[in-house]
Coordinates of N, CA and C in Angstrom, one line a residue:
M1 N -36.1 23.2 -55.5 CA -36.4 23.0 -53.3 C -36.6 24.3 -53.2
K2 N -37.1 24.6 -52.4 CA -37.4 25.3 -51.4 C -37.4 25.4 -49.9
T3 N -36.6 26.4 -49.0 CA -36.3 25.7 -47.7 C -36.4 26.9 -47.1
F4 N -36.8 26.7 -45.9 CA -36.5 27.6 -44.5 C -36.3 26.7 -43.3
S5 N -35.5 27.8 -42.7 CA -34.6 27.4 -42.0 C -35.1 28.1 -40.1
M6 N -35.5 27.6 -39.0 CA -34.8 28.6 -37.6 C -34.8 27.8 -36.8
T7 N -33.9 28.3 -35.3 CA -34.0 28.0 -34.4 C -34.3 28.7 -33.4
H8 N -34.6 28.9 -32.2 CA -35.1 29.5 -31.1 C -34.7 29.1 -29.6
T9 N -34.2 29.8 -28.5 CA -33.8 29.0 -27.9 C -34.8 28.7 -26.9
G10 N -36.4 29.2 -27.0 CA -37.6 28.6 -25.9 C -37.6 29.7 -25.6
R11 N -38.6 29.5 -24.3 CA -38.7 30.4 -23.0 C -38.4 29.9 -21.7
R12 N -37.4 29.0 -21.6 CA -37.1 28.6 -20.3 C -35.4 28.0 -20.1
R13 N -35.0 28.3 -21.3 CA -33.5 27.9 -21.5 C -32.9 28.8 -21.9
E14 N -31.6 29.6 -21.0 CA -30.8 30.4 -21.1 C -29.6 30.6 -22.7
T15 N -29.3 29.3 -23.0 CA -28.8 28.9 -23.9 C -29.8 28.0 -25.2
N16 N -28.6 28.1 -26.2 CA -29.4 26.9 -27.6 C -28.7 26.4 -27.8
Q17 N -29.0 24.9 -27.4 CA -28.2 23.6 -27.5 C -28.7 23.1 -29.0
D18 N -29.6 23.7 -29.5 CA -29.9 23.0 -31.0 C -28.9 23.3 -32.3
Y19 N -28.6 23.0 -33.0 CA -27.6 23.5 -34.1 C -28.3 22.3 -35.7
M20 N -28.3 23.4 -36.8 CA -29.0 23.1 -37.7 C -27.9 23.2 -39.0
F21 N -28.4 22.4 -39.6 CA -27.2 23.3 -41.3 C -28.6 22.5 -42.6
A22 N -28.4 23.8 -43.5 CA -29.2 23.6 -44.5 C -28.5 24.0 -45.8
S23 N -28.3 23.0 -46.9 CA -27.9 23.6 -48.0 C -28.7 22.7 -49.1
E24 N -29.5 23.8 -50.1 CA -30.0 23.4 -51.3 C -29.2 22.8 -52.6
T25 N -27.9 23.4 -52.1 CA -27.0 22.9 -53.2 C -26.4 21.7 -52.7
A26 N -25.1 21.1 -53.7 CA -24.7 20.3 -53.3 C -23.4 20.2 -52.6
V27 N -23.4 19.3 -51.6 CA -22.3 18.8 -50.7 C -21.7 18.0 -51.0
G28 N -20.1 18.1 -51.0 CA -19.6 16.9 -51.5 C -20.3 15.9 -52.7
T29 N -20.5 15.3 -52.7 CA -20.8 14.1 -53.4 C -23.0 14.0 -53.4
L30 N -23.4 14.6 -52.3 CA -24.8 14.7 -52.5 C -25.7 15.7 -52.9
P31 N -26.2 15.7 -53.0 CA -27.4 16.8 -53.7 C -27.9 17.8 -53.2
N32 N -27.8 17.6 -51.9 CA -28.1 18.6 -50.7 C -27.9 18.1 -49.5
L33 N -28.4 18.7 -48.6 CA -28.0 18.5 -47.4 C -28.7 18.8 -45.8
F34 N -29.3 18.4 -45.3 CA -30.0 19.0 -44.1 C -29.9 18.5 -42.9
L35 N -29.7 19.1 -41.8 CA -29.3 18.6 -40.3 C -29.9 18.8 -39.4
V36 N -30.2 18.2 -38.2 CA -30.5 18.9 -36.8 C -30.1 18.6 -35.9
A37 N -29.7 18.8 -35.2 CA -28.7 18.5 -33.8 C -29.3 19.1 -32.6
D38 N -29.4 18.4 -31.6 CA -30.0 19.0 -30.2 C -28.8 18.1 -29.1
G39 N -28.2 19.1 -28.4 CA -27.1 18.7 -27.4 C -27.2 18.4 -26.5
M40 N -26.7 17.7 -25.6 CA -27.2 17.6 -24.2 C -25.7 17.5 -23.5
G41 N -25.4 18.2 -22.4 CA -24.4 18.2 -21.5 C -24.5 19.2 -20.7
G42 N -23.8 19.4 -19.6 CA -23.7 20.5 -18.8 C -23.0 22.0 -19.3
H43 N -23.7 22.9 -18.3 CA -22.3 23.8 -18.8 C -22.6 24.5 -20.3
A44 N -21.9 24.6 -21.2 CA -21.4 25.1 -22.5 C -21.5 23.4 -23.3
A45 N -21.3 22.3 -22.7 CA -21.1 21.2 -23.6 C -21.9 20.3 -24.6
G46 N -23.0 20.6 -24.1 CA -24.2 20.5 -25.2 C -24.2 21.1 -26.2
E47 N -24.1 22.8 -26.0 CA -24.3 23.6 -27.3 C -23.3 23.3 -28.1
Y48 N -22.0 22.9 -27.5 CA -20.7 22.6 -28.1 C -20.7 21.3 -29.0
A49 N -21.4 20.2 -28.3 CA -21.5 19.1 -29.0 C -22.5 19.4 -30.3
S50 N -23.4 20.1 -30.1 CA -24.7 19.7 -31.6 C -23.3 20.3 -32.7
K51 N -23.3 21.4 -32.2 CA -22.2 22.3 -33.5 C -21.3 21.8 -33.7
F52 N -20.3 21.0 -32.8 CA -19.2 20.3 -33.4 C -19.4 19.6 -34.0
T53 N -20.5 18.5 -33.8 CA -21.1 16.9 -34.7 C -21.4 17.5 -36.2
V54 N -22.3 18.8 -35.9 CA -22.7 19.0 -37.3 C -21.9 19.6 -38.2
E55 N -20.7 20.6 -38.0 CA -19.9 20.5 -38.8 C -18.2 19.6 -38.9
R56 N -18.6 18.5 -38.0 CA -17.8 17.9 -38.7 C -18.5 16.9 -39.5
V57 N -19.6 16.3 -39.6 CA -20.4 15.7 -40.7 C -20.3 16.4 -42.1
V58 N -20.7 17.4 -41.9 CA -20.3 18.2 -42.9 C -18.9 18.2 -44.0
E59 N -18.0 18.5 -43.0 CA -16.5 18.1 -43.4 C -16.4 17.3 -43.9
Y60 N -16.8 15.9 -43.2 CA -16.6 15.0 -44.2 C -17.3 14.6 -45.3
I61 N -18.5 15.1 -45.1 CA -19.3 14.8 -46.9 C -18.6 15.6 -47.7
G62 N -18.3 16.8 -47.4 CA -17.7 17.9 -48.4 C -16.8 17.2 -48.9
T63 N -15.6 16.4 -48.9 CA -14.4 16.0 -48.6 C -14.7 14.4 -49.3
A64 N -16.0 14.0 -49.5 CA -16.1 12.5 -49.9 C -16.4 12.6 -51.6
S65 N -15.3 11.6 -51.9 CA -15.7 11.7 -53.3 C -16.1 11.0 -54.1
H66 N -16.8 9.7 -53.8 CA -17.8 8.8 -53.9 C -18.4 8.1 -53.3
G67 N -19.5 7.3 -53.4 CA -20.3 6.9 -52.7 C -22.1 7.3 -52.3
E68 N -22.7 6.0 -52.4 CA -24.4 6.4 -51.9 C -24.4 7.5 -51.0
P69 N -25.7 8.1 -50.8 CA -26.0 9.1 -49.6 C -26.0 7.9 -48.4
V70 N -26.6 6.7 -48.1 CA -26.8 6.2 -46.8 C -25.0 6.2 -46.3
A71 N -24.4 5.3 -47.3 CA -22.5 4.9 -47.0 C -21.9 6.2 -47.0
V72 N -22.2 7.1 -47.4 CA -21.3 8.9 -47.2 C -22.0 9.2 -45.5
I73 N -23.1 9.2 -45.3 CA -23.8 9.5 -44.4 C -23.5 8.9 -43.3
R74 N -22.9 7.7 -43.3 CA -23.0 6.9 -42.3 C -21.8 6.9 -41.9
E75 N -20.9 7.1 -42.7 CA -18.9 7.4 -42.6 C -18.9 8.7 -41.7
A76 N -19.6 9.7 -42.2 CA -19.8 11.0 -41.6 C -20.2 10.8 -40.3
V77 N -21.2 10.1 -39.7 CA -21.6 10.2 -38.6 C -20.5 9.5 -38.0
L78 N -19.9 8.3 -37.9 CA -19.0 7.7 -37.5 C -17.8 8.9 -37.2
Y79 N -17.5 9.5 -38.1 CA -16.6 10.0 -38.1 C -16.6 11.6 -36.7
A80 N -17.7 11.8 -37.2 CA -18.4 12.6 -36.2 C -18.0 12.3 -34.6
N81 N -18.8 11.0 -34.5 CA -18.5 10.3 -33.6 C -17.4 9.7 -32.7
R82 N -16.5 9.5 -33.5 CA -15.2 9.5 -33.3 C -14.2 11.0 -32.8
R83 N -15.0 12.2 -33.4 CA -13.8 12.6 -33.1 C -14.7 13.9 -31.7
L84 N -16.0 13.9 -31.3 CA -16.2 14.3 -30.9 C -15.9 13.4 -28.9
L85 N -15.6 12.2 -29.3 CA -15.2 11.6 -28.0 C -13.6 11.6 -27.9
E86 N -13.4 12.3 -28.9 CA -11.8 12.6 -28.2 C -11.9 14.1 -27.9
E87 N -13.0 14.6 -28.0 CA -12.8 16.0 -27.3 C -13.2 16.0 -26.5
A88 N -14.1 15.1 -26.1 CA -14.8 15.0 -24.4 C -13.6 14.1 -23.8
R89 N -12.5 13.3 -24.1 CA -11.5 12.7 -23.4 C -10.5 13.7 -22.6
A90 N -10.6 14.7 -23.8 CA -9.4 16.1 -23.6 C -9.8 17.0 -22.6
D91 N -11.0 16.6 -22.8 CA -11.5 18.4 -21.7 C -12.5 17.7 -20.8
A92 N -12.3 17.8 -19.6 CA -13.0 16.9 -18.3 C -14.3 17.8 -18.2
G93 N -14.5 18.9 -18.9 CA -15.5 19.9 -18.5 C -16.3 19.2 -19.8
K94 N -16.2 18.6 -20.8 CA -16.8 17.9 -21.8 C -17.4 16.9 -21.5
N95 N -17.1 15.9 -20.5 CA -17.3 14.7 -20.4 C -18.4 14.2 -20.4
G96 N -19.2 13.7 -20.8 CA -20.6 13.1 -20.8 C -21.5 14.1 -22.0
M97 N -20.6 14.8 -22.6 CA -21.5 15.5 -23.8 C -21.8 14.4 -25.0
G98 N -22.5 14.9 -25.6 CA -23.3 14.3 -26.7 C -24.8 14.9 -27.2
T99 N -25.3 14.6 -28.4 CA -26.1 15.1 -29.5 C -26.7 13.6 -30.2
T100 N -28.3 14.4 -30.6 CA -28.9 13.8 -31.4 C -28.3 14.1 -33.0
L101 N -29.2 13.4 -33.8 CA -28.6 14.4 -35.1 C -29.6 13.4 -35.7
V102 N -30.2 14.1 -36.7 CA -31.0 13.6 -37.8 C -30.5 14.3 -39.2
A103 N -30.6 13.3 -40.4 CA -29.5 14.0 -41.5 C -30.6 14.0 -42.5
S104 N -31.0 14.6 -43.7 CA -31.6 14.1 -45.1 C -30.8 14.6 -46.0
V105 N -31.8 14.0 -46.9 CA -31.1 14.3 -48.6 C -31.9 13.9 -49.4
C106 N -32.5 14.6 -50.4 CA -33.7 14.9 -51.2 C -32.7 14.3 -52.8
N107 N -33.2 13.0 -53.4 CA -32.7 12.8 -54.5 C -33.6 12.7 -55.4
G108 N -34.4 13.8 -56.1 CA -35.3 13.5 -57.1 C -36.5 13.6 -56.3
D109 N -37.4 11.9 -56.5 CA -38.5 11.8 -55.6 C -38.1 10.7 -54.6
Q110 N -36.8 10.4 -54.4 CA -36.7 9.9 -53.0 C -35.8 10.8 -51.8
L111 N -36.3 10.2 -50.7 CA -35.5 10.5 -49.4 C -35.4 10.1 -48.6
H112 N -33.4 10.2 -48.4 CA -32.7 9.3 -47.6 C -32.4 10.0 -46.3
V113 N -32.7 9.1 -45.4 CA -33.2 10.1 -43.7 C -32.0 9.0 -43.0
A114 N -31.0 9.7 -41.9 CA -30.5 9.2 -41.1 C -30.6 9.9 -39.6
N115 N -30.7 9.0 -38.5 CA -31.2 9.5 -37.2 C -30.4 8.7 -36.3
I116 N -30.3 9.8 -35.2 CA -29.9 8.8 -34.0 C -30.7 9.7 -33.3
G117 N -31.0 9.0 -32.0 CA -31.5 10.2 -30.9 C -33.3 10.1 -31.5
D118 N -33.5 11.7 -30.4 CA -34.8 11.5 -30.7 C -35.5 13.0 -31.4
S119 N -34.4 13.6 -32.3 CA -34.9 14.6 -33.5 C -35.3 13.9 -34.5
R120 N -36.6 14.3 -34.8 CA -37.2 14.0 -36.1 C -37.4 14.6 -37.2
L121 N -37.9 13.5 -38.3 CA -38.3 13.7 -39.6 C -39.6 13.5 -40.4
Y122 N -40.5 14.2 -40.2 CA -42.2 13.9 -40.2 C -42.0 14.3 -42.2
V123 N -42.6 13.4 -43.1 CA -43.3 14.2 -44.2 C -44.5 14.3 -43.9
I124 N -45.0 15.7 -44.8 CA -46.6 16.1 -44.6 C -47.1 16.6 -45.6
G125 N -48.3 15.8 -46.3 CA -49.0 15.8 -47.4 C -50.4 15.6 -48.0
T126 N -50.8 15.4 -48.8 CA -52.0 14.9 -49.3 C -52.6 13.8 -48.4
H127 N -51.4 13.0 -48.1 CA -51.5 11.9 -47.3 C -51.5 11.4 -45.6
G128 N -51.6 13.3 -45.0 CA -51.0 13.4 -43.7 C -50.4 13.6 -43.1
I129 N -49.7 13.4 -42.3 CA -48.3 13.9 -41.1 C -48.1 11.9 -41.4
R130 N -46.7 11.8 -41.7 CA -46.2 10.8 -40.8 C -44.6 10.8 -40.6
Q131 N -44.4 10.1 -39.5 CA -43.1 10.2 -38.8 C -42.4 9.3 -39.6
V132 N -41.0 9.6 -39.9 CA -40.3 8.7 -41.1 C -39.4 8.1 -40.2
T133 N -39.0 8.7 -39.0 CA -37.6 8.6 -37.8 C -38.1 8.1 -36.5
R134 N -37.4 6.9 -36.1 CA -37.9 6.3 -35.2 C -37.3 7.2 -33.6
D135 N -37.8 7.6 -32.7 CA -37.3 7.9 -31.6 C -36.1 6.8 -31.2
H136 N -35.1 7.6 -30.6 CA -34.1 6.5 -29.5 C -34.5 6.9 -28.2
S137 N -35.7 6.9 -27.6 CA -35.5 7.0 -26.3 C -36.7 6.2 -25.4
L138 N -36.2 6.3 -24.0 CA -36.8 5.1 -23.1 C -38.7 5.1 -23.4
V139 N -39.1 6.4 -23.7 CA -40.6 6.2 -24.0 C -40.8 5.4 -24.9
E140 N -40.2 5.4 -26.0 CA -40.7 5.4 -27.1 C -40.3 3.2 -27.0
E141 N -39.2 3.1 -27.0 CA -39.2 1.5 -26.2 C -40.3 1.3 -25.4
M142 N -40.8 1.6 -24.2 CA -41.8 1.3 -23.9 C -43.2 1.2 -24.8
V143 N -43.3 2.2 -25.5 CA -44.3 2.5 -26.3 C -44.3 1.2 -27.3
R144 N -43.5 0.8 -28.4 CA -42.8 -0.3 -29.0 C -43.4 -1.9 -28.1
L145 N -42.4 -1.6 -26.7 CA -43.3 -2.9 -26.1 C -44.6 -3.3 -25.8
G146 N -45.3 -2.1 -26.0 CA -46.8 -1.9 -25.3 C -47.1 -1.6 -23.8
E147 N -45.9 -0.8 -23.5 CA -46.0 -1.0 -21.9 C -46.8 0.8 -21.7
M148 N -46.6 1.7 -22.9 CA -47.3 2.9 -22.6 C -48.2 3.2 -23.8
D149 N -49.1 4.1 -23.6 CA -49.7 4.4 -24.9 C -49.1 5.7 -25.7
K150 N -48.7 5.8 -27.2 CA -48.3 7.0 -27.7 C -48.6 8.1 -27.2
A151 N -50.1 8.3 -27.2 CA -50.3 10.1 -26.6 C -50.1 9.8 -25.2
D152 N -49.5 8.8 -24.0 CA -49.3 9.7 -23.0 C -47.7 9.9 -23.1
A153 N -47.0 9.4 -24.0 CA -45.6 9.5 -24.0 C -44.9 10.8 -24.0
R154 N -45.4 12.0 -24.7 CA -45.2 13.0 -24.6 C -45.4 14.0 -23.3
F155 N -46.2 13.4 -22.4 CA -46.1 14.1 -20.8 C -45.5 12.9 -20.1
H156 N -44.7 11.9 -20.1 CA -44.3 10.9 -19.7 C -42.7 11.9 -18.9
P157 N -42.5 11.8 -17.6 CA -41.6 12.4 -16.8 C -40.0 12.3 -17.4
D158 N -40.0 11.0 -18.0 CA -38.9 10.5 -18.4 C -38.5 10.5 -20.0
K159 N -39.2 11.1 -20.5 CA -39.6 11.5 -22.3 C -38.4 11.6 -22.8
N160 N -37.4 12.8 -21.5 CA -36.1 13.5 -22.6 C -35.0 12.2 -22.3
I161 N -35.2 11.2 -21.7 CA -33.9 10.3 -21.8 C -34.0 9.1 -23.0
I162 N -33.1 9.8 -23.8 CA -32.5 9.4 -24.9 C -31.5 8.1 -24.9
T163 N -31.9 7.0 -25.6 CA -30.8 5.8 -25.7 C -30.1 5.7 -26.6
R164 N -29.9 6.5 -27.7 CA -29.0 6.6 -28.4 C -28.3 8.0 -28.6
A165 N -27.3 8.3 -28.6 CA -26.9 9.3 -29.0 C -25.4 9.4 -29.5
I166 N -24.9 10.7 -30.1 CA -23.2 10.8 -30.7 C -22.7 11.2 -29.8
G167 N -22.1 10.6 -29.4 CA -21.0 11.2 -28.2 C -21.2 10.2 -26.8
M168 N -22.0 8.9 -27.2 CA -22.4 8.3 -26.3 C -21.6 7.2 -25.9
M169 N -20.8 6.7 -27.3 CA -19.9 5.3 -27.0 C -19.3 5.3 -28.3
S170 N -18.4 4.7 -28.5 CA -17.2 4.4 -29.4 C -18.2 3.8 -30.7
D171 N -19.1 2.7 -29.9 CA -19.7 1.8 -31.2 C -21.0 2.0 -31.4
I172 N -21.5 3.2 -32.3 CA -23.0 3.5 -32.5 C -23.4 3.0 -33.3
S173 N -25.1 3.2 -33.2 CA -26.1 2.1 -34.4 C -26.7 3.7 -35.0
V174 N -26.8 3.8 -35.9 CA -27.3 4.9 -36.7 C -28.9 3.9 -37.7
D175 N -29.8 5.0 -37.7 CA -31.1 4.0 -38.2 C -31.5 4.9 -39.5
F176 N -31.4 4.0 -40.7 CA -31.5 4.8 -41.9 C -32.7 4.5 -42.4
F177 N -33.2 5.0 -43.2 CA -34.8 5.1 -43.7 C -34.6 5.7 -45.1
E178 N -35.7 5.2 -46.3 CA -35.6 5.6 -47.6 C -37.3 5.7 -48.2
T179 N -37.8 7.1 -48.4 CA -38.8 7.0 -48.5 C -39.6 7.7 -49.9
G180 N -40.5 7.6 -50.3 CA -40.8 8.0 -51.6 C -41.3 9.4 -51.4
L181 N -41.3 10.6 -52.1 CA -41.9 12.1 -52.0 C -42.6 11.9 -53.5
E182 N -43.7 12.5 -52.8 CA -44.9 13.1 -54.1 C -44.9 14.4 -54.5
P183 N -45.6 15.1 -55.4 CA -46.1 16.4 -55.4 C -46.8 16.8 -54.4
G184 N -46.6 18.0 -53.7 CA -47.5 18.7 -52.6 C -46.7 18.3 -50.9
D185 N -46.0 17.2 -51.4 CA -45.4 16.9 -50.0 C -44.2 17.8 -49.2
M186 N -44.5 18.0 -47.6 CA -43.5 18.9 -47.2 C -42.5 18.5 -46.2
I187 N -41.5 18.6 -46.5 CA -40.6 17.6 -45.1 C -40.3 18.6 -44.1
L188 N -40.4 17.9 -42.7 CA -39.9 18.8 -41.8 C -39.1 18.0 -40.8
M189 N -38.2 18.7 -40.6 CA -36.9 18.3 -39.4 C -36.8 19.1 -38.1
C190 N -36.7 18.7 -37.0 CA -37.2 19.5 -36.0 C -36.8 18.8 -34.7
S191 N -36.1 19.6 -33.6 CA -35.5 18.8 -32.5 C -37.2 18.8 -31.7
D192 N -37.0 18.1 -30.4 CA -37.9 17.6 -29.3 C -38.5 18.9 -28.9
G193 N -37.9 20.2 -28.8 CA -38.4 21.2 -28.5 C -39.9 21.3 -29.1
L194 N -40.1 21.0 -30.2 CA -41.1 21.0 -31.0 C -42.3 20.4 -30.5
T195 N -42.0 18.8 -30.8 CA -42.9 17.6 -30.6 C -43.4 17.8 -29.1
N196 N -42.3 18.0 -28.5 CA -42.7 17.8 -27.0 C -43.9 18.7 -26.7
M197 N -44.1 19.7 -27.0 CA -44.5 21.1 -26.9 C -46.1 21.1 -28.1
V198 N -46.3 20.5 -29.0 CA -46.8 20.7 -30.0 C -46.8 19.4 -30.6
D199 N -48.4 18.9 -30.6 CA -48.4 17.5 -31.2 C -48.5 17.4 -33.0
D200 N -48.6 16.0 -33.4 CA -48.8 16.1 -34.6 C -49.8 16.7 -35.6
A201 N -51.2 16.7 -34.9 CA -52.0 16.9 -35.8 C -52.4 18.1 -35.9
N202 N -51.5 19.2 -34.8 CA -51.4 20.7 -35.4 C -50.0 20.9 -36.1
I203 N -49.3 20.2 -35.6 CA -47.8 20.0 -36.8 C -48.1 20.5 -38.2
A204 N -49.0 19.3 -38.1 CA -49.5 19.0 -39.8 C -50.8 20.3 -40.0
R205 N -51.7 20.8 -39.3 CA -52.1 21.7 -40.0 C -51.4 23.1 -39.9
I206 N -50.6 23.2 -39.3 CA -49.8 24.3 -39.5 C -48.6 24.2 -40.9
V207 N -48.5 23.3 -41.2 CA -47.5 23.0 -42.4 C -48.4 22.9 -44.0
S208 N -49.5 22.6 -43.5 CA -50.2 22.2 -44.7 C -50.9 23.6 -44.7
G209 N -51.1 24.5 -44.0 CA -51.8 25.7 -44.1 C -51.5 26.7 -44.7
Q210 N -52.2 27.9 -45.1 CA -51.6 28.7 -45.9 C -50.2 29.8 -45.2
G211 N -49.8 29.8 -46.3 CA -48.5 31.3 -46.0 C -47.4 30.5 -46.8
E212 N -46.0 31.5 -46.6 CA -44.6 31.0 -47.1 C -44.3 30.0 -46.0
L213 N -43.0 29.6 -46.5 CA -42.4 28.7 -45.1 C -41.8 29.2 -43.9
K214 N -41.4 30.4 -44.1 CA -40.9 31.3 -43.5 C -42.4 31.5 -42.4
E215 N -43.1 31.6 -42.6 CA -44.4 32.1 -41.8 C -44.6 30.5 -41.2
K216 N -44.7 29.7 -41.6 CA -45.0 28.4 -41.3 C -44.3 27.8 -40.1
A217 N -43.0 28.3 -40.6 CA -41.9 27.7 -39.3 C -42.0 28.9 -38.3
E218 N -42.2 29.9 -38.6 CA -42.4 30.9 -37.1 C -43.5 30.5 -36.6
R219 N -44.9 30.0 -37.2 CA -45.8 29.7 -37.0 C -45.3 28.3 -35.8
L220 N -44.5 27.1 -36.1 CA -44.4 26.3 -35.5 C -43.6 26.6 -34.2
V221 N -43.0 27.7 -34.4 CA -42.0 27.6 -33.0 C -42.7 28.6 -32.1
D222 N -43.9 29.5 -32.7 CA -44.6 30.6 -31.5 C -45.4 29.5 -30.8
S223 N -46.0 28.3 -31.5 CA -47.3 27.6 -31.0 C -46.3 26.6 -29.9
A224 N -45.0 26.0 -30.0 CA -44.1 25.4 -28.7 C -43.6 26.3 -28.0
N225 N -43.9 27.7 -27.8 CA -43.3 28.8 -26.8 C -45.2 29.0 -26.2
Q226 N -45.9 29.2 -26.7 CA -47.3 29.2 -26.5 C -47.5 28.3 -25.3
N227 N -46.9 27.0 -26.0 CA -47.0 26.0 -24.7 C -46.3 26.0 -23.5
G228 N -45.4 26.4 -23.8 CA -45.1 26.3 -22.7 C -43.0 26.3 -23.1
G229 N -42.9 26.7 -24.3 CA -41.5 26.8 -24.5 C -40.5 26.0 -24.0
S230 N -40.4 24.7 -23.0 CA -39.5 24.3 -22.6 C -37.8 23.8 -22.8
D231 N -38.0 23.9 -24.1 CA -36.6 23.6 -24.8 C -36.4 24.2 -25.8
N232 N -35.3 24.0 -26.4 CA -34.7 25.0 -27.6 C -36.0 24.1 -29.0
I233 N -36.0 25.0 -29.9 CA -36.8 24.7 -30.7 C -36.1 25.5 -32.2
T234 N -35.8 23.7 -32.8 CA -35.2 24.0 -34.3 C -36.6 23.3 -35.4
V235 N -36.5 24.1 -36.5 CA -37.2 23.4 -37.3 C -37.1 23.9 -39.1
V236 N -36.6 22.7 -39.6 CA -36.2 22.8 -41.3 C -37.2 22.2 -42.0
L237 N -38.1 23.2 -42.8 CA -39.4 23.0 -43.6 C -38.8 23.0 -45.0
I238 N -38.8 21.9 -45.5 CA -38.2 21.6 -47.3 C -39.4 21.3 -48.1
E239 N -39.4 22.2 -49.2 CA -40.5 21.9 -50.3 C -39.9 21.5 -51.6
P240 N -39.9 19.9 -51.6 CA -38.8 19.3 -52.3 C -39.1 19.6 -54.0
F241 N -40.7 19.7 -54.5 CA -40.7 19.6 -55.3 C -40.9 21.3 -56.1
S242 N -40.8 22.4 -55.1 CA -40.6 23.8 -55.7 C -39.4 24.5 -56.7
G243 N -39.7 25.0 -57.3 CA -38.5 25.3 -58.6 C -37.9 26.7 -58.0
K244 N -38.3 27.1 -56.8 CA -37.9 28.3 -56.2 C -37.4 28.4 -55.2
A245 N -36.2 29.1 -55.1 CA -35.4 29.2 -53.9 C -35.8 30.1 -52.5
E246 N -35.5 29.8 -51.5 CA -35.6 31.1 -50.3 C -34.7 31.4 -49.9
A247 N -34.5 32.3 -49.4 CA -33.5 33.0 -48.3 C -33.6 32.1 -47.1

């Protein structure tokens, strides 16, 4: 396995409310673990929410003694949600904070994915680009109901309104996906600071192009910034079948 991760504040934000975690080695009973979170909330609350949530998820998984990936991740997310709600109740300045989360675990040729919110995971390979996760957002619901074309969703004024998030309520629902991986496949996890600025075709072109993972990640971030950079940008690139690790 070979991975590279990076995050950037973007061109219009003063702080970075994204947070990520990447481990090519085992975390608890899981063989590896990758997380991307995009916080929301006034002042520093969004920044706090994403970091706190990722840390609590890693903490829980690191102490889990048994369980399949889906069960372990589900319990970890529910634990993080409870803890985040407690933090919000204890500090009025953090009231209303929340965060998206997308998580993945590579287990041989199987990929386990969890998501809540609109941060995404793609698989990019010989069959093109495929979005594995489904956005929990107002515009995605409109697309699903046939009220809007998917091509128009990126530019809709309400595209940042999400319908599910960690910290939003005590009873949250997390989506889980399992998909097969083939040699040559690449995994991209990202916040919407990338996908709102760069369309899927150009994401696929960059990820499938020449260069090391670091160069590809930098090109993705540069493209988002060149197209406006209106939000924080986080990318995690994973080459699951590579035998060489990259720092």
